[in-house]
Each structure stands twice: as C-alpha cells, then as structure tokens.
PDB file of C-alpha atoms in Angstrom:
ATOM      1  CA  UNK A 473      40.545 101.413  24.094  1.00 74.00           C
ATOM      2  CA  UNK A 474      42.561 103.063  27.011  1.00 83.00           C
ATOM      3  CA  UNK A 475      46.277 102.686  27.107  1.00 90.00           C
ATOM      4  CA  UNK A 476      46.339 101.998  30.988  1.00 94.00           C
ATOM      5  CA  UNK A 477      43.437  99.291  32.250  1.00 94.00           C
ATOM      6  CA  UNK A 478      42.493  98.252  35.395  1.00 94.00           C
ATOM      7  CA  UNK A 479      39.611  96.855  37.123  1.00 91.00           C
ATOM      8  CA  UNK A 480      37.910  99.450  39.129  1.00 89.00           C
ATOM      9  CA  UNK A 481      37.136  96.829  41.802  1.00 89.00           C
ATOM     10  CA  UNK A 482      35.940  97.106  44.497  1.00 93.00           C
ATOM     11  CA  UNK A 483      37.690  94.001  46.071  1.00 95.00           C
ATOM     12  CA  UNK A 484      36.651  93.068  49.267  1.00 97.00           C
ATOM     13  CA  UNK A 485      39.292  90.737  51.236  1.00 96.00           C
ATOM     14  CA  UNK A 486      39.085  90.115  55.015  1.00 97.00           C
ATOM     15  CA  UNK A 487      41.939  91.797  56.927  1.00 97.00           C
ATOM     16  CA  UNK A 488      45.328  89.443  57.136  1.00 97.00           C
ATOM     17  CA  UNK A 489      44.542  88.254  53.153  1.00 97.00           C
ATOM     18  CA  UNK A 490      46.706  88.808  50.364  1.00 97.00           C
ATOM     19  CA  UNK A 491      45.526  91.749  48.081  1.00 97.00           C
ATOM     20  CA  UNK A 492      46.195  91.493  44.580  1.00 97.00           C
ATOM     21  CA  UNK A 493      46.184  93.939  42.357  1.00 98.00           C
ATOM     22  CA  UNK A 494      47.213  94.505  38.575  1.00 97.00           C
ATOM     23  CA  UNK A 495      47.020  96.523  35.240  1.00 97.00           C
ATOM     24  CA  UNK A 496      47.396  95.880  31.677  1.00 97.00           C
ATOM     25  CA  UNK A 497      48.948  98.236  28.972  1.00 96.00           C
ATOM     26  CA  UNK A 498      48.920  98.734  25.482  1.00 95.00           C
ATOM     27  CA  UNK A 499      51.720 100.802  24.498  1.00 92.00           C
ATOM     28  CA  UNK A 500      55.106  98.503  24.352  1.00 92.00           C
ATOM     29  CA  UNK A 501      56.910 102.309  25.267  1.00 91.00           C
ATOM     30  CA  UNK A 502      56.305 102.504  28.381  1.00 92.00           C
ATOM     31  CA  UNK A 503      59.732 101.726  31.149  1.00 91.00           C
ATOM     32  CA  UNK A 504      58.648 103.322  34.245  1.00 91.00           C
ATOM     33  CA  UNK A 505      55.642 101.492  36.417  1.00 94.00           C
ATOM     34  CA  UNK A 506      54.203 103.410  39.576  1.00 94.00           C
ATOM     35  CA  UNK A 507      51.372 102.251  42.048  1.00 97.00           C
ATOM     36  CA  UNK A 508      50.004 104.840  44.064  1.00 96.00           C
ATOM     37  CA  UNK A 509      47.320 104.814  47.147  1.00 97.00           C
ATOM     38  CA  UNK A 510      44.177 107.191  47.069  1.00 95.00           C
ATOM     39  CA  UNK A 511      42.162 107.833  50.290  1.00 95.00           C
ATOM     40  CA  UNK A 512      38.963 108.961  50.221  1.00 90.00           C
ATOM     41  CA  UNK A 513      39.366 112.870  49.210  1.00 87.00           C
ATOM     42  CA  UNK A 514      42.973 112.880  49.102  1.00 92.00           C
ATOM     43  CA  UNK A 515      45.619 113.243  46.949  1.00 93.00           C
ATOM     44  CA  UNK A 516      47.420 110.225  45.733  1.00 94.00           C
ATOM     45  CA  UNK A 517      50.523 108.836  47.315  1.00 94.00           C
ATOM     46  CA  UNK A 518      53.598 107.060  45.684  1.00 93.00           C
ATOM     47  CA  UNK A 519      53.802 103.264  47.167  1.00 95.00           C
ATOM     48  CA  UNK A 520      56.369 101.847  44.721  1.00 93.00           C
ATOM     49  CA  UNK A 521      58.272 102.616  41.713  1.00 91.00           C
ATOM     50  CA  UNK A 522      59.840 100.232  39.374  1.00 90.00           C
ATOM     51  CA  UNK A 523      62.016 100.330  36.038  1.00 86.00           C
ATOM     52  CA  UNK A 524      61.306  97.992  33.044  1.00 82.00           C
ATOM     53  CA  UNK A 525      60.755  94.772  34.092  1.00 84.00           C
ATOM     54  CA  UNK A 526      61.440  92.524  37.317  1.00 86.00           C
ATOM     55  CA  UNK A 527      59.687  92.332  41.181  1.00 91.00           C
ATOM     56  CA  UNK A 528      60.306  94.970  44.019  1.00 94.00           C
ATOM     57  CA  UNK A 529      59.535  94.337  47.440  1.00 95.00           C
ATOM     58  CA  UNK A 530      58.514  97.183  50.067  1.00 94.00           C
ATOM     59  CA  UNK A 531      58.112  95.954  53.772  1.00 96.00           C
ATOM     60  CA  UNK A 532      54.281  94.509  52.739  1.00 97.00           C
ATOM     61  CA  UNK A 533      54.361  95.957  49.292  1.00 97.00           C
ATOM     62  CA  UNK A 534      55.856  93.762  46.246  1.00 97.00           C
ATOM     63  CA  UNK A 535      55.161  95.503  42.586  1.00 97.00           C
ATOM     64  CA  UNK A 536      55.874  92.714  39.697  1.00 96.00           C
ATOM     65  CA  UNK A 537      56.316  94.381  36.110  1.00 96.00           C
ATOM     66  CA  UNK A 538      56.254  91.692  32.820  1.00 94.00           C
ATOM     67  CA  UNK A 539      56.695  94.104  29.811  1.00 93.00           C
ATOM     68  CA  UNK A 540      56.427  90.987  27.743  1.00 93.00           C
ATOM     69  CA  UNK A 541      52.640  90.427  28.985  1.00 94.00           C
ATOM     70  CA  UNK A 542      52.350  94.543  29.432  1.00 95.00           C
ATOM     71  CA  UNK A 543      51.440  93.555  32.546  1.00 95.00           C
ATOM     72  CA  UNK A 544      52.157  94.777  36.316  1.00 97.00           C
ATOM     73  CA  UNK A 545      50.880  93.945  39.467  1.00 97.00           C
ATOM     74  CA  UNK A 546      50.667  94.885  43.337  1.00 98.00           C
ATOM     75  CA  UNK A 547      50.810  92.781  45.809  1.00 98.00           C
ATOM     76  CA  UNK A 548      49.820  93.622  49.309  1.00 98.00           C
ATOM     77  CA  UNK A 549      50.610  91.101  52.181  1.00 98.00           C
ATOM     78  CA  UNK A 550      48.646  90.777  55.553  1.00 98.00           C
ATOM     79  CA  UNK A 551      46.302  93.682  54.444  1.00 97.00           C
ATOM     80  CA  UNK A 552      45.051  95.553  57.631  1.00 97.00           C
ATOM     81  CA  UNK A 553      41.284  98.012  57.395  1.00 97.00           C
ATOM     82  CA  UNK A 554      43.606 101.054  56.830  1.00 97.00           C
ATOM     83  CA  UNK A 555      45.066  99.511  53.225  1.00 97.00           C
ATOM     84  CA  UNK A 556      41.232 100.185  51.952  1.00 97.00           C
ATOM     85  CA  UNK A 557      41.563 102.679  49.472  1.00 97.00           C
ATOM     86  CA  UNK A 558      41.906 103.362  45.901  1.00 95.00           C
ATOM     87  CA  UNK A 559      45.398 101.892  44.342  1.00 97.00           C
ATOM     88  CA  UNK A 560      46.378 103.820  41.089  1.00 96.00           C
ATOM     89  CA  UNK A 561      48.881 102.408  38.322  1.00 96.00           C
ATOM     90  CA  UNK A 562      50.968 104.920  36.405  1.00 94.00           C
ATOM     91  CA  UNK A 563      53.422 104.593  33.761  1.00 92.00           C
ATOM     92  CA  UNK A 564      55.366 106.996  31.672  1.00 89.00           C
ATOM     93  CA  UNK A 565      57.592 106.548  28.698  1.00 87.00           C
ATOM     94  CA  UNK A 566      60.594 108.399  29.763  1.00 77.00           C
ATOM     95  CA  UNK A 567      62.083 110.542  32.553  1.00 65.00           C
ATOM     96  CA  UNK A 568      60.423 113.911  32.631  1.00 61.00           C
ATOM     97  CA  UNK A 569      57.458 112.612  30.306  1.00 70.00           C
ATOM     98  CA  UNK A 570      54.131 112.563  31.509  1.00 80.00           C
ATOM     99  CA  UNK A 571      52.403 109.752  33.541  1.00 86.00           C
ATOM    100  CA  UNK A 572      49.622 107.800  32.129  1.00 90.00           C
ATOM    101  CA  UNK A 573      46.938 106.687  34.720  1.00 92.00           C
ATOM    102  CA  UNK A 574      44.804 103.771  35.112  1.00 93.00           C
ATOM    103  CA  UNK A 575      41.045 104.250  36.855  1.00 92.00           C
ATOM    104  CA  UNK A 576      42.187 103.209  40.064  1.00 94.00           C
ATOM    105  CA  UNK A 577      40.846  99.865  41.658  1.00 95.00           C
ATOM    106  CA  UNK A 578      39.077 100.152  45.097  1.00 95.00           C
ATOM    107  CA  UNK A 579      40.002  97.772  47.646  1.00 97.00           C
ATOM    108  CA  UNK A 580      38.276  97.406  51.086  1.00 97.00           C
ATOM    109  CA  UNK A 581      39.862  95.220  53.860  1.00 97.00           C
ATOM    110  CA  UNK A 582      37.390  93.924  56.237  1.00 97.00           C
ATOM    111  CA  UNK A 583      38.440  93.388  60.120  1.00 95.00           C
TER     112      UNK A 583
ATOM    113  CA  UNK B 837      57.995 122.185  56.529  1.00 53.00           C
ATOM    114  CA  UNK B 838      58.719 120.411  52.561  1.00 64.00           C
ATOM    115  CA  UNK B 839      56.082 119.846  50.201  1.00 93.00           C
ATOM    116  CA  UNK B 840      53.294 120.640  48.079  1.00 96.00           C
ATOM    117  CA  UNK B 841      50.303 123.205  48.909  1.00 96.00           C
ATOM    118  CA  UNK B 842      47.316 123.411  47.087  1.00 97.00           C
ATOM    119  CA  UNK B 843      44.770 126.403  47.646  1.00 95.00           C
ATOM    120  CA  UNK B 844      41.594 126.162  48.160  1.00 95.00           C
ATOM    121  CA  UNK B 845      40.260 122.886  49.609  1.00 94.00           C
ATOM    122  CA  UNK B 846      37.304 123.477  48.669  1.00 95.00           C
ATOM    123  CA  UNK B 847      36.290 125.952  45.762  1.00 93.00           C
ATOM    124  CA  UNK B 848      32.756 126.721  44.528  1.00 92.00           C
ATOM    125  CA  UNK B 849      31.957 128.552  41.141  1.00 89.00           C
ATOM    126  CA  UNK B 850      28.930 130.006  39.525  1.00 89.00           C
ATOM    127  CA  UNK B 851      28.701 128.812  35.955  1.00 87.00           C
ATOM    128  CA  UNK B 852      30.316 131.949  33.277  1.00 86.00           C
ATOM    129  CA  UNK B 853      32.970 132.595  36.055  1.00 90.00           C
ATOM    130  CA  UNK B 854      36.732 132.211  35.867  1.00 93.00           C
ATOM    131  CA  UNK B 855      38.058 130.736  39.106  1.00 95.00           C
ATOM    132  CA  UNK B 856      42.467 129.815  39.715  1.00 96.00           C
ATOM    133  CA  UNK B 857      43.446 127.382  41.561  1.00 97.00           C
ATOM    134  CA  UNK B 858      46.470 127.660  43.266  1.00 97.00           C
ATOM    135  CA  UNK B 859      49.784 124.942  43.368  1.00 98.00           C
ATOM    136  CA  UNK B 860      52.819 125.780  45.720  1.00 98.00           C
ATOM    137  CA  UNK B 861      55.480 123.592  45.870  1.00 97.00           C
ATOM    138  CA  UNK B 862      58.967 123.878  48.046  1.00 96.00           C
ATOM    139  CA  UNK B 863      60.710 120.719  47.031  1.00 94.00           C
ATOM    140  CA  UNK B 864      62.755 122.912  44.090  1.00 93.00           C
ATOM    141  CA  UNK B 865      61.103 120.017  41.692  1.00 92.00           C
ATOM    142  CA  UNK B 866      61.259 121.414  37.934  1.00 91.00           C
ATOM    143  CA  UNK B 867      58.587 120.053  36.489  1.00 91.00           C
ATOM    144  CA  UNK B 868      54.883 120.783  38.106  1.00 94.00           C
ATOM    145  CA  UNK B 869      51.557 118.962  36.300  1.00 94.00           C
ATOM    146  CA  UNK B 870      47.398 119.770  36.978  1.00 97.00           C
ATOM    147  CA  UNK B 871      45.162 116.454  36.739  1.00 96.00           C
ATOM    148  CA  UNK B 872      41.527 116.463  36.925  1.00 96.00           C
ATOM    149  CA  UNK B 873      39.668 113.238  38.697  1.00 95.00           C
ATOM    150  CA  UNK B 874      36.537 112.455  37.981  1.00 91.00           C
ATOM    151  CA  UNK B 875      34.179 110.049  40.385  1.00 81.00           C
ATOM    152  CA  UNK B 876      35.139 106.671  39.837  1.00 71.00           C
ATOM    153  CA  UNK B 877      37.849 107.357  36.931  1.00 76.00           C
ATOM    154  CA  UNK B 878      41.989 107.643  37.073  1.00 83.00           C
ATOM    155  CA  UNK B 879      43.571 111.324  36.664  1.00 92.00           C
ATOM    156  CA  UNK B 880      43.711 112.926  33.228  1.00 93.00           C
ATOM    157  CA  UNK B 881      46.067 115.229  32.175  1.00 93.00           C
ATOM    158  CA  UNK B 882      44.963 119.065  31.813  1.00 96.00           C
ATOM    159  CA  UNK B 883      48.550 120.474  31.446  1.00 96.00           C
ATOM    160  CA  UNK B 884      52.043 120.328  32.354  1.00 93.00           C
ATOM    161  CA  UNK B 885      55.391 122.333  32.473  1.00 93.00           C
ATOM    162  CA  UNK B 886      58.595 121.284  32.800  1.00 89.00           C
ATOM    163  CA  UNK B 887      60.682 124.656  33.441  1.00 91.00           C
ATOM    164  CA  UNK B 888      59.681 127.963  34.027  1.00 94.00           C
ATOM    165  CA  UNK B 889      58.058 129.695  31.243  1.00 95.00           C
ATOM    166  CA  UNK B 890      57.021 126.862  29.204  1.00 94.00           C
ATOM    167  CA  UNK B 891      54.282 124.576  29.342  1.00 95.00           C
ATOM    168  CA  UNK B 892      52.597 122.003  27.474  1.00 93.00           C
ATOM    169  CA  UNK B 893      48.714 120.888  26.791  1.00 95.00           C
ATOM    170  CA  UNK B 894      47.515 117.276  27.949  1.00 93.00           C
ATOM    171  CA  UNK B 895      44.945 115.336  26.986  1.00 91.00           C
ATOM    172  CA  UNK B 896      42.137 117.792  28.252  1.00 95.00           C
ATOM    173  CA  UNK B 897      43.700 121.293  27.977  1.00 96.00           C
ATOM    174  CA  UNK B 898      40.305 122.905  26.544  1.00 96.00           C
ATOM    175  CA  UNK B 899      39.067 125.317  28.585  1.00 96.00           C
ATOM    176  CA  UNK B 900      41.607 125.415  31.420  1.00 97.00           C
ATOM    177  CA  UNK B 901      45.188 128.074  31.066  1.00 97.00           C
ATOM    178  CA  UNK B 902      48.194 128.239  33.634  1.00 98.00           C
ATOM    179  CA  UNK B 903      51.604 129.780  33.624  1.00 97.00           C
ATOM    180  CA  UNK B 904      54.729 129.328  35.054  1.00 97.00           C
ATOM    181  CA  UNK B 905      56.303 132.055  36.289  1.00 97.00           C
ATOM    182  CA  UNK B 906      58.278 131.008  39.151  1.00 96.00           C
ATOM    183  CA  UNK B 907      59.850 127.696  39.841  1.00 96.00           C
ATOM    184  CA  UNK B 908      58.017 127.058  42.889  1.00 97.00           C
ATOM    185  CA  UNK B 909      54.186 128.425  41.462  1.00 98.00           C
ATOM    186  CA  UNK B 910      52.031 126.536  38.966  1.00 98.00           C
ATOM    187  CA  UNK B 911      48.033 128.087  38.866  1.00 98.00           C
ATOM    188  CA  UNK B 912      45.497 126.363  36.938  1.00 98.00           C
ATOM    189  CA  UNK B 913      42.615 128.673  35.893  1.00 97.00           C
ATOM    190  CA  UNK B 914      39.102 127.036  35.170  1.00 96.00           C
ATOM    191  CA  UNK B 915      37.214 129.419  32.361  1.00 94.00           C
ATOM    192  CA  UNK B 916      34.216 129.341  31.551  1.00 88.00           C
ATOM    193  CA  UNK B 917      34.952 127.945  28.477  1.00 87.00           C
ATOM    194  CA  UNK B 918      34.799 124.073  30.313  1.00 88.00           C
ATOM    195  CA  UNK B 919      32.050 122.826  29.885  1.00 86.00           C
ATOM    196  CA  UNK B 920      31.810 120.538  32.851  1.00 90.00           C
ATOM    197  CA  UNK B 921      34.186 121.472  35.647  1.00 92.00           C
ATOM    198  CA  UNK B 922      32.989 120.211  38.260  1.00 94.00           C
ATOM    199  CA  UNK B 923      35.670 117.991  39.671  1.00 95.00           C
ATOM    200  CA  UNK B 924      38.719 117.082  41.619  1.00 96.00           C
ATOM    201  CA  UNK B 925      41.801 118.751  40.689  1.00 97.00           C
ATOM    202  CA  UNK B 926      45.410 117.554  41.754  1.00 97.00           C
ATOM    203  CA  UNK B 927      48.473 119.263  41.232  1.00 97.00           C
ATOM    204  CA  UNK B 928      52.054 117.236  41.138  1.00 94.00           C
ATOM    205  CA  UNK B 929      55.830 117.803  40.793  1.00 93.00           C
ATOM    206  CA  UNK B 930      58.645 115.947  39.778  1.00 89.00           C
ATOM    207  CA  UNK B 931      62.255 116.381  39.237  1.00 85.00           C
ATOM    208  CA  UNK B 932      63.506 115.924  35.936  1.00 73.00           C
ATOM    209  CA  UNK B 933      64.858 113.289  35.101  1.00 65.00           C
ATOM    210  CA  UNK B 934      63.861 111.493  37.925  1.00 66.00           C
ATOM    211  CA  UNK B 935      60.216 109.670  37.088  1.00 69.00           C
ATOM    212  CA  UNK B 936      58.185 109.801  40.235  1.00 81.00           C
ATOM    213  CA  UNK B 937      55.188 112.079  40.548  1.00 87.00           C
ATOM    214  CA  UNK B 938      54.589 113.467  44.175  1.00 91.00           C
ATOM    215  CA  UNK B 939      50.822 114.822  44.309  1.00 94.00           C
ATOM    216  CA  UNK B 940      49.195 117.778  46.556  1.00 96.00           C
ATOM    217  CA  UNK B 941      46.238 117.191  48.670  1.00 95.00           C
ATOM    218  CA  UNK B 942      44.139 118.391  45.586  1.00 96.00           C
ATOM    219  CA  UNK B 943      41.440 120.862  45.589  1.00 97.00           C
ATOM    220  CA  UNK B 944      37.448 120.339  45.021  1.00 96.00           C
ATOM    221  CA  UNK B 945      35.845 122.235  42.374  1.00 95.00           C
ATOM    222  CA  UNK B 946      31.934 122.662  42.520  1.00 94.00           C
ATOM    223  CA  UNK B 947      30.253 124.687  39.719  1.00 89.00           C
ATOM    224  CA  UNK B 948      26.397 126.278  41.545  1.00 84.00           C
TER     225      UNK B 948
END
C-alpha cells in the first residue's frame, strides 16, 4: 500500500464548478501538507501549503487538512479551462525532510 | 532573473551510455532533490542533499549518482546501470527548515 493516495482522476467539471480534490495518508507523522499544479510537460508548481491540521484559503484555492481522518483536500472555486491540469499532494514529516508524493489527479475544466 | 534551471529539455540516450543532467539553482536554497515521473504516476525520490558535500539515497537511488559540490549545482547522472530510464526528471530546492519544495521545468529523458 502507498503512503500518499489519490485518485488519478481524470475529473471532468464544466468551467464555473467547484473542483474537489483530496488525498488520504497512512503515516500519522506526517505535519506539513502541499498541493501542487502540473501542466502538461512541466514542472510542478506550489499552490498551497499548510501545517498540521485546519483550512487555508488562497484567492480560489482553499486546502482543508484532518490529521485525525489522514485526510486533506483541495478545493478549487469557479474553475476556469486553464485550472485543467494535474494537482499533486505532498507531505513531509519535518522541515528539511523529504516530500512524499501522491500520483497526481487530472482534472479537466470544460468551457 | 531568480530561480531554478534545468539542462537539457530534452535529452536522448543510447542504451550502455552515461548521460548528466544538469540542476542550477540561484535562490541560495540549501537543500536541492532529483525526482523521476513516470506517465501517469506522482514523483519518486532518486536522491537528495541537504548541504554541500553530502547527500542522501531515496527511494530509487539504483543506478543514478550526483554530487554536490557547490551550493548552487546539483547533477544527476543516469548510468547504465538503470534499467529503465526513460522518463521525466525534476529537480527541486528548498530552504532548510522551511518545508516547501520549488521544482525546475524538468528535463525529458529518452533512452534509443
């Protein structure tokens, strides 16, 4: 079993819907929660980083982390075409330690 | 202009041949990391290092090597010891002890 899962998608949503997005973990050691955006051919790009548990919001962007459920989520709101990409969870035990990555889910906004 | 640089785009390799690829970075970030992405799959870890002169193996070390040499320099080479390394390879920095991961624009290994 992976440590980091997520579904690999794709999700299809017409453009103005809410995208949802999420991950489960298995290791109860992890504190720091990253979601990052992957283009086609690109590298990856940091969207939001949050600490333990809690929500953070990010214009569109809102990242929800239950540690409880080892569970974290994206949210992103009024989804336009050029959100389609790949979104990428990470997580890392400590500062300095290295990340763990789920598959990536693909997401494709429709106009 | 800030950030990270990685060298070739595009890089193709005939199978028994070495090949580096090269990771610049100008954001005086300590620690510097090489993932490999496979179609379809998240990044796996091939190696890190967190100062210069030391690194550490990841989860797929085997048949890759890099140094660290300078602060601002981390090449990854491919031997011909992988098996299979065909594949996308991204190259990220971090400070230390901050946690986020900032990632290069990755380079695309093809084995002819």
């Amino acid at each position: 079993q992976k440590e980091v899962e997520q579904d690999p998608g794709p999700l299809s949503v017409p453009e103005g819907a809410i995208v949802s997005l999420n991950c489960t973990y298995s290791n109860s050691a992890f504190q720091y929660f990253m979601w990052y955006r992957q283009y086609s051919r690109k590298g990856p790009e940091l969207l939001m980083y949050t600490y333990s548990s809690g929500n953070k919001e990010d214009g569109r962007f809102t990242a929800q982390v239950d540690k409880s459920s080892k569970y974290i989520s994206l949210f992103i709101r009024d989804s336009q075409p050029s959100d389609s990409a790949t979104y990428l969870c990470a997580m890392r035990k400590d500062a300095g330690n290295k990340l763990t990555f789920g598959g990536g889910t693909r997401v494709l906004v429709k106009p | 202009d800030g950030g990270i640089t990685q060298s070739p785009k595009y890089l193709f390799r005939k199978e028994g041949q070495n090949v580096t690829l090269s990771c610049e970075q100008n954001l005086n970030h300590d620690a510097m990391y090489w993932y490999r992405q496979d179609p379809g799959q998240g990044l796996r870890l091939i190696y890190y290092s967190q100062i210069v002169n030391d690194f550490q193996k990841g989860d797929i070390a085997e048949g890759y090597s890099v140094s660290r040499e300078k602060k601002e320099s981390f090449p990854l080479t491919v031997t011909s010891a992988q098996k299979n390394p065909t594949a996308f390879y991204l190259c990220a920095t971090s400070r230390v002890p901050d946690t986020e991961a900032f990632f290069g624009q990755g380079t695309r290994l093809t084995v002819v």
